[in-house]
Amino acid sequence: MALIFNGDGTYSMVYPEGTSPMIWLRPADRPKTDPTLSPPKSVLLDTLGYVDGECNDTTAAYVAADGRRVQVTFWMHHPPLVSCFTVHSPGVKPDAFPEMAKLLATDGDLALLRVPHLPLNPFSDQPDSRFFVYRIGGGAAGEKPPWLRQLPNPDKLMFTDHTVGFLNYGTHGQADDRFFAAAFYQEHPLRPGGSVKFYISLFDSETWGWTRKEVFVDSPEAYRYRFTNKAITIGGDRGSIAWVDLSNGILVHDLLLRNDILRYIPLPPSELPDLRTNSVRDMAVVNGYLKYVSMSIAGLVVVSVEYCGLVVAVYL
């Protein structure tokens, strides 16, 4: 792969012959939507966005200040078929995208997306990606129309995809489309003997801006937390978001309480000598419960732990 200067301050991606990123195009053998079926209430969704300009009732577009248009469309199928989403920018070829768009999180009818910044210019101060919030909608009478809005650039805030949590406040008895995005990160000491500091960068759609604050753990045991594997939305009256270290425990922050506390929930000890060996783990919220799954060569053990009103169902 190479970068070619276009002469107008932008660059194009050039790939060796036979290596063009065709995987970024929506598959030609994709399943067709059955018009006789009602829309699915839940879907299995591919988190990577293909490049395609075809539209349907879910299509929404955003026009930036520079006039560039970004279009997002969702293609829904009843499980076990996999649904997907596509992005399109008029005048931009698929091979101009440096990477695929990414679905970071969903909650209710809202989705948080990361889309590569176009046109590519590695010498610009612009961020590599832009963040969008998309609301699913349809063409039927009485349904909310879909929309797409770009979040402001989180200036000087660096975070990775798996550290961003998302809360749709409209799913908690509110009539509006207020939502929050929360990025968690740790600052490790430069000198021996120092303590780890924890920070949250919070976007609130009511103020339409990012704020950064230091947060504090409720237990010394929380310093066992090492690496964020994923962020999950718990919701509830507290509007809780959790960041998960699948080897140690989870950190829970209650957004709607507006405090600076992280509640730590340790995971039960594993019978395996090393969780990184022959083990696949994940955690999700299912019907109000946090469910942690670890698949390995060991036998099946079921453990449940209740902590601060939350029940963790564990399958080892």
Tab-separated table of C-alpha atoms in Angstrom:
chain	number	residue	atom	x	y	z
A	1	MET	CA	0.000	0.000	0.000
A	2	ALA	CA	1.207	3.532	-0.799
A	3	LEU	CA	0.026	7.130	-0.429
A	4	ILE	CA	-0.139	9.299	-3.545
A	5	PHE	CA	-0.204	13.097	-3.162
A	6	ASN	CA	-3.076	14.570	-5.195
A	7	GLY	CA	-1.781	18.145	-5.283
A	8	ASP	CA	-4.769	19.596	-3.410
A	9	GLY	CA	-3.601	18.721	0.081
A	10	THR	CA	-5.202	15.275	0.043
A	11	TYR	CA	-3.863	11.785	-0.510
A	12	SER	CA	-5.122	8.616	-2.164
A	13	MET	CA	-4.547	5.029	-1.124
A	14	VAL	CA	-2.830	2.897	-3.767
A	15	TYR	CA	-2.747	-0.881	-3.345
A	16	PRO	CA	-0.617	-3.429	-5.203
A	17	GLU	CA	-2.400	-5.154	-8.062
A	18	GLY	CA	-4.761	-7.822	-6.805
A	19	THR	CA	-4.805	-6.542	-3.214
A	20	SER	CA	-7.537	-3.871	-3.402
A	21	PRO	CA	-9.630	-3.986	-0.195
A	22	MET	CA	-12.655	-5.680	-1.775
A	23	ILE	CA	-13.621	-6.923	1.680
A	24	TRP	CA	-14.854	-3.377	2.344
A	25	LEU	CA	-17.559	-3.743	-0.326
A	26	ARG	CA	-20.901	-5.230	0.676
A	27	PRO	CA	-20.886	-8.916	-0.387
A	28	ALA	CA	-22.615	-9.587	-3.695
A	29	ASP	CA	-24.161	-12.792	-2.301
A	30	ARG	CA	-25.704	-10.974	0.674
A	31	PRO	CA	-29.144	-12.186	1.810
A	32	LYS	CA	-32.161	-10.346	0.444
A	33	THR	CA	-34.705	-8.700	2.725
A	34	ASP	CA	-38.052	-10.505	2.802
A	35	PRO	CA	-40.752	-7.798	2.372
A	36	THR	CA	-43.430	-10.122	3.784
A	37	LEU	CA	-41.774	-10.192	7.225
A	38	SER	CA	-42.158	-7.485	9.855
A	39	PRO	CA	-38.917	-5.732	10.923
A	40	PRO	CA	-36.924	-7.745	13.481
A	41	LYS	CA	-37.018	-6.598	17.119
A	42	SER	CA	-33.387	-7.595	17.592
A	43	VAL	CA	-30.604	-8.528	15.190
A	44	LEU	CA	-27.157	-10.058	14.956
A	45	LEU	CA	-25.147	-7.098	13.705
A	46	ASP	CA	-21.743	-7.049	12.034
A	47	THR	CA	-19.712	-4.311	13.734
A	48	LEU	CA	-17.708	-3.438	10.596
A	49	GLY	CA	-19.316	-1.113	8.054
A	50	TYR	CA	-19.126	-1.879	4.341
A	51	VAL	CA	-18.831	0.784	1.627
A	52	ASP	CA	-21.991	0.992	-0.488
A	53	GLY	CA	-24.213	3.820	-1.740
A	54	GLU	CA	-27.468	1.848	-1.984
A	55	CYS	CA	-30.302	3.271	0.156
A	56	ASN	CA	-33.401	2.034	1.968
A	57	ASP	CA	-35.855	3.357	4.586
A	58	THR	CA	-33.115	3.422	7.250
A	59	THR	CA	-30.755	5.684	5.275
A	60	ALA	CA	-29.659	8.869	7.037
A	61	ALA	CA	-27.086	11.447	5.967
A	62	TYR	CA	-25.009	14.195	7.545
A	63	VAL	CA	-23.501	17.147	5.682
A	64	ALA	CA	-20.381	18.592	7.304
A	65	ALA	CA	-19.398	22.253	7.352
A	66	ASP	CA	-17.076	21.661	4.387
A	67	GLY	CA	-19.990	20.305	2.341
A	68	ARG	CA	-18.902	16.678	2.469
A	69	ARG	CA	-21.760	14.227	2.887
A	70	VAL	CA	-21.666	10.994	4.880
A	71	GLN	CA	-24.481	8.500	4.445
A	72	VAL	CA	-25.275	5.510	6.679
A	73	THR	CA	-27.713	2.692	5.914
A	74	PHE	CA	-28.613	-0.372	7.964
A	75	TRP	CA	-29.573	-3.689	6.365
A	76	MET	CA	-31.666	-5.684	8.822
A	77	HIS	CA	-32.314	-9.418	8.693
A	78	HIS	CA	-34.020	-11.794	11.081
A	79	PRO	CA	-31.554	-13.970	13.031
A	80	PRO	CA	-29.726	-16.214	12.432
A	81	LEU	CA	-28.914	-14.113	9.347
A	82	VAL	CA	-26.358	-11.394	10.067
A	83	SER	CA	-27.387	-7.752	9.621
A	84	CYS	CA	-24.914	-5.058	8.610
A	85	PHE	CA	-24.545	-1.351	7.942
A	86	THR	CA	-22.968	0.572	5.084
A	87	VAL	CA	-21.366	3.993	4.704
A	88	HIS	CA	-21.070	6.160	1.628
A	89	SER	CA	-19.603	9.533	0.753
A	90	PRO	CA	-20.426	10.868	-2.741
A	91	GLY	CA	-17.346	11.219	-4.897
A	92	VAL	CA	-15.205	9.020	-2.643
A	93	LYS	CA	-14.164	5.653	-4.047
A	94	PRO	CA	-14.226	2.606	-1.756
A	95	ASP	CA	-10.438	2.217	-1.902
A	96	ALA	CA	-10.042	5.771	-0.549
A	97	PHE	CA	-11.213	4.584	2.870
A	98	PRO	CA	-8.092	3.833	4.951
A	99	GLU	CA	-10.101	1.370	7.056
A	100	MET	CA	-13.646	0.151	7.564
A	101	ALA	CA	-16.152	2.083	9.642
A	102	LYS	CA	-16.857	0.569	13.057
A	103	LEU	CA	-19.977	0.177	15.177
A	104	LEU	CA	-18.760	0.929	18.705
A	105	ALA	CA	-21.963	0.508	20.715
A	106	THR	CA	-25.756	0.422	20.568
A	107	ASP	CA	-28.450	1.178	23.130
A	108	GLY	CA	-32.120	1.138	22.196
A	109	ASP	CA	-32.604	2.811	18.819
A	110	LEU	CA	-29.256	4.662	18.879
A	111	ALA	CA	-25.857	3.521	17.622
A	112	LEU	CA	-22.410	5.053	18.106
A	113	LEU	CA	-20.249	4.813	14.970
A	114	ARG	CA	-16.642	5.614	14.127
A	115	VAL	CA	-16.040	6.571	10.483
A	116	PRO	CA	-12.572	7.221	8.981
A	117	HIS	CA	-11.925	10.875	8.229
A	118	LEU	CA	-11.912	11.624	4.509
A	119	PRO	CA	-10.033	12.721	2.511
A	120	LEU	CA	-6.922	11.141	3.980
A	121	ASN	CA	-4.166	13.601	4.858
A	122	PRO	CA	-1.474	12.196	7.179
A	123	PHE	CA	0.130	15.640	7.621
A	124	SER	CA	-3.056	17.312	8.838
A	125	ASP	CA	-3.969	17.970	12.469
A	126	GLN	CA	-7.446	16.561	11.850
A	127	PRO	CA	-8.311	13.361	13.761
A	128	ASP	CA	-8.090	10.030	11.978
A	129	SER	CA	-11.762	9.298	12.605
A	130	ARG	CA	-15.062	11.020	13.227
A	131	PHE	CA	-17.725	9.860	15.661
A	132	PHE	CA	-21.396	9.764	14.678
A	133	VAL	CA	-24.618	8.880	16.444
A	134	TYR	CA	-27.249	7.221	14.286
A	135	ARG	CA	-30.908	6.680	15.153
A	136	ILE	CA	-32.646	3.787	13.486
A	137	GLY	CA	-35.905	4.663	11.774
A	138	GLY	CA	-38.207	3.545	9.019
A	139	GLY	CA	-40.599	4.733	6.393
A	140	ALA	CA	-43.807	3.505	8.040
A	141	ALA	CA	-46.346	6.070	9.235
A	142	GLY	CA	-45.850	7.084	12.852
A	143	GLU	CA	-42.239	5.897	13.028
A	144	LYS	CA	-39.419	8.230	13.953
A	145	PRO	CA	-37.301	9.189	10.951
A	146	PRO	CA	-33.680	8.031	10.978
A	147	TRP	CA	-31.018	10.650	11.576
A	148	LEU	CA	-27.234	10.909	11.675
A	149	ARG	CA	-25.300	13.484	13.707
A	150	GLN	CA	-21.568	14.006	14.032
A	151	LEU	CA	-20.106	14.462	17.498
A	152	PRO	CA	-17.576	17.254	18.011
A	153	ASN	CA	-13.953	16.242	17.908
A	154	PRO	CA	-12.837	15.108	21.394
A	155	ASP	CA	-9.889	17.511	21.373
A	156	LYS	CA	-6.658	15.957	22.656
A	157	LEU	CA	-8.558	12.946	23.996
A	158	MET	CA	-7.081	9.659	22.872
A	159	PHE	CA	-9.027	6.450	23.395
A	160	THR	CA	-9.564	3.142	21.671
A	161	ASP	CA	-12.773	1.569	20.395
A	162	HIS	CA	-13.203	-0.942	23.213
A	163	THR	CA	-13.003	1.719	25.950
A	164	VAL	CA	-16.039	3.758	24.792
A	165	GLY	CA	-19.381	3.132	26.501
A	166	PHE	CA	-22.734	4.466	25.310
A	167	LEU	CA	-26.016	5.248	27.098
A	168	ASN	CA	-29.293	6.134	25.390
A	169	TYR	CA	-31.173	8.174	27.999
A	170	GLY	CA	-34.336	7.886	25.909
A	171	THR	CA	-34.581	4.190	26.808
A	172	HIS	CA	-35.061	5.074	30.478
A	173	GLY	CA	-38.481	6.713	30.414
A	174	GLN	CA	-37.408	9.950	28.729
A	175	ALA	CA	-39.123	11.343	25.651
A	176	ASP	CA	-36.093	13.045	24.129
A	177	ASP	CA	-33.050	11.622	22.358
A	178	ARG	CA	-30.507	12.530	25.012
A	179	PHE	CA	-27.501	10.252	25.116
A	180	PHE	CA	-24.041	9.925	26.629
A	181	ALA	CA	-20.734	8.554	25.359
A	182	ALA	CA	-18.100	7.768	27.974
A	183	ALA	CA	-14.466	6.889	27.254
A	184	PHE	CA	-12.430	5.361	30.080
A	185	TYR	CA	-8.669	5.368	30.370
A	186	GLN	CA	-5.935	4.805	32.929
A	187	GLU	CA	-2.852	6.899	33.570
A	188	HIS	CA	0.008	4.801	34.863
A	189	PRO	CA	2.704	6.390	37.051
A	190	LEU	CA	6.003	7.289	35.445
A	191	ARG	CA	7.928	6.530	38.614
A	192	PRO	CA	7.929	3.371	40.757
A	193	GLY	CA	5.643	3.561	43.756
A	194	GLY	CA	3.087	5.857	42.157
A	195	SER	CA	-0.584	4.949	41.891
A	196	VAL	CA	-2.717	4.490	38.805
A	197	LYS	CA	-5.185	7.287	38.045
A	198	PHE	CA	-8.519	6.764	36.318
A	199	TYR	CA	-10.261	9.227	33.992
A	200	ILE	CA	-13.533	9.405	32.090
A	201	SER	CA	-14.138	11.609	29.059
A	202	LEU	CA	-17.883	12.190	28.867
A	203	PHE	CA	-19.985	13.458	25.979
A	204	ASP	CA	-23.464	14.740	26.898
A	205	SER	CA	-25.850	15.481	24.028
A	206	GLU	CA	-27.623	18.081	26.187
A	207	THR	CA	-24.511	20.300	26.245
A	208	TRP	CA	-23.146	18.841	22.979
A	209	GLY	CA	-19.613	18.772	24.304
A	210	TRP	CA	-16.940	16.638	25.936
A	211	THR	CA	-15.743	16.965	29.528
A	212	ARG	CA	-12.929	15.138	31.278
A	213	LYS	CA	-12.833	14.209	34.943
A	214	GLU	CA	-10.782	12.079	37.286
A	215	VAL	CA	-12.716	9.257	38.951
A	216	PHE	CA	-11.860	7.210	42.027
A	217	VAL	CA	-12.291	3.531	42.820
A	218	ASP	CA	-14.266	2.369	45.847
A	219	SER	CA	-11.894	-0.414	46.853
A	220	PRO	CA	-8.124	-1.044	46.926
A	221	GLU	CA	-8.896	-4.314	45.166
A	222	ALA	CA	-9.862	-2.266	42.096
A	223	TYR	CA	-6.187	-1.634	41.361
A	224	ARG	CA	-6.074	-5.214	40.094
A	225	TYR	CA	-7.898	-3.854	37.041
A	226	ARG	CA	-5.309	-3.869	34.258
A	227	PHE	CA	-6.780	-3.770	30.761
A	228	THR	CA	-10.149	-2.815	29.282
A	229	ASN	CA	-11.411	-5.575	27.003
A	230	LYS	CA	-14.809	-3.992	26.348
A	231	ALA	CA	-17.425	-1.515	27.580
A	232	ILE	CA	-21.030	-2.561	28.239
A	233	THR	CA	-24.216	-0.627	28.980
A	234	ILE	CA	-26.054	-1.692	32.136
A	235	GLY	CA	-28.521	1.212	32.150
A	236	GLY	CA	-31.142	1.203	34.895
A	237	ASP	CA	-32.143	4.151	37.074
A	238	ARG	CA	-28.483	5.028	37.613
A	239	GLY	CA	-27.593	4.979	33.927
A	240	SER	CA	-24.672	2.650	34.555
A	241	ILE	CA	-21.842	1.860	32.163
A	242	ALA	CA	-19.205	-0.780	32.921
A	243	TRP	CA	-15.684	-1.344	31.658
A	244	VAL	CA	-14.588	-4.962	31.685
A	245	ASP	CA	-11.223	-6.541	32.399
A	246	LEU	CA	-12.027	-10.159	31.576
A	247	SER	CA	-9.092	-11.393	33.647
A	248	ASN	CA	-9.875	-9.515	36.860
A	249	GLY	CA	-13.153	-7.607	37.205
A	250	ILE	CA	-15.343	-4.733	36.069
A	251	LEU	CA	-15.548	-1.029	36.916
A	252	VAL	CA	-19.057	0.465	37.015
A	253	HIS	CA	-19.819	4.185	36.728
A	254	ASP	CA	-23.307	5.589	37.348
A	255	LEU	CA	-23.624	8.429	34.847
A	256	LEU	CA	-26.959	9.761	36.074
A	257	LEU	CA	-25.754	10.099	39.678
A	258	ARG	CA	-23.089	12.552	38.465
A	259	ASN	CA	-20.510	11.378	40.979
A	260	ASP	CA	-16.834	10.519	40.552
A	261	ILE	CA	-16.938	6.940	41.866
A	262	LEU	CA	-16.082	3.694	40.087
A	263	ARG	CA	-17.582	0.604	41.719
A	264	TYR	CA	-15.397	-2.480	41.369
A	265	ILE	CA	-16.875	-5.970	40.958
A	266	PRO	CA	-14.219	-8.712	41.007
A	267	LEU	CA	-14.697	-11.783	38.883
A	268	PRO	CA	-14.694	-15.135	40.699
A	269	PRO	CA	-11.323	-16.875	40.640
A	270	SER	CA	-10.781	-19.306	37.815
A	271	GLU	CA	-9.760	-22.918	38.279
A	272	LEU	CA	-7.384	-22.520	35.351
A	273	PRO	CA	-3.748	-21.682	36.149
A	274	ASP	CA	-3.712	-19.037	33.400
A	275	LEU	CA	-6.886	-17.580	31.861
A	276	ARG	CA	-4.950	-16.644	28.743
A	277	THR	CA	-4.330	-20.320	27.954
A	278	ASN	CA	-7.003	-22.213	25.984
A	279	SER	CA	-9.686	-19.813	27.163
A	280	VAL	CA	-12.230	-17.592	25.407
A	281	ARG	CA	-14.122	-15.137	27.617
A	282	ASP	CA	-16.837	-12.522	27.209
A	283	MET	CA	-19.407	-10.570	29.223
A	284	ALA	CA	-22.789	-9.084	28.324
A	285	VAL	CA	-25.956	-7.717	29.922
A	286	VAL	CA	-28.886	-10.120	29.429
A	287	ASN	CA	-32.325	-9.385	30.932
A	288	GLY	CA	-30.872	-7.209	33.683
A	289	TYR	CA	-28.060	-9.609	34.573
A	290	LEU	CA	-24.349	-9.403	33.913
A	291	LYS	CA	-23.356	-12.705	32.357
A	292	TYR	CA	-19.727	-13.712	32.158
A	293	VAL	CA	-18.802	-16.677	29.976
A	294	SER	CA	-15.464	-18.476	29.925
A	295	MET	CA	-15.008	-21.415	27.577
A	296	SER	CA	-11.988	-23.616	28.054
A	297	ILE	CA	-10.841	-27.215	28.281
A	298	ALA	CA	-11.825	-27.271	31.955
A	299	GLY	CA	-15.128	-28.731	33.190
A	300	LEU	CA	-18.285	-26.623	33.491
A	301	VAL	CA	-18.732	-24.755	36.771
A	302	VAL	CA	-21.587	-22.328	37.481
A	303	VAL	CA	-21.097	-19.559	40.054
A	304	SER	CA	-23.217	-16.489	40.853
A	305	VAL	CA	-22.140	-13.429	42.825
A	306	GLU	CA	-24.282	-10.520	44.041
A	307	TYR	CA	-22.592	-7.182	44.662
A	308	CYS	CA	-24.108	-3.711	45.133
A	309	GLY	CA	-27.463	-4.886	43.834
A	310	LEU	CA	-25.967	-6.434	40.684
A	311	VAL	CA	-26.008	-10.173	40.055
A	312	VAL	CA	-23.137	-11.673	38.089
A	313	ALA	CA	-23.900	-15.065	36.548
A	314	VAL	CA	-20.652	-16.866	35.778
A	315	TYR	CA	-20.107	-19.883	33.551
A	316	LEU	CA	-16.612	-21.355	33.643
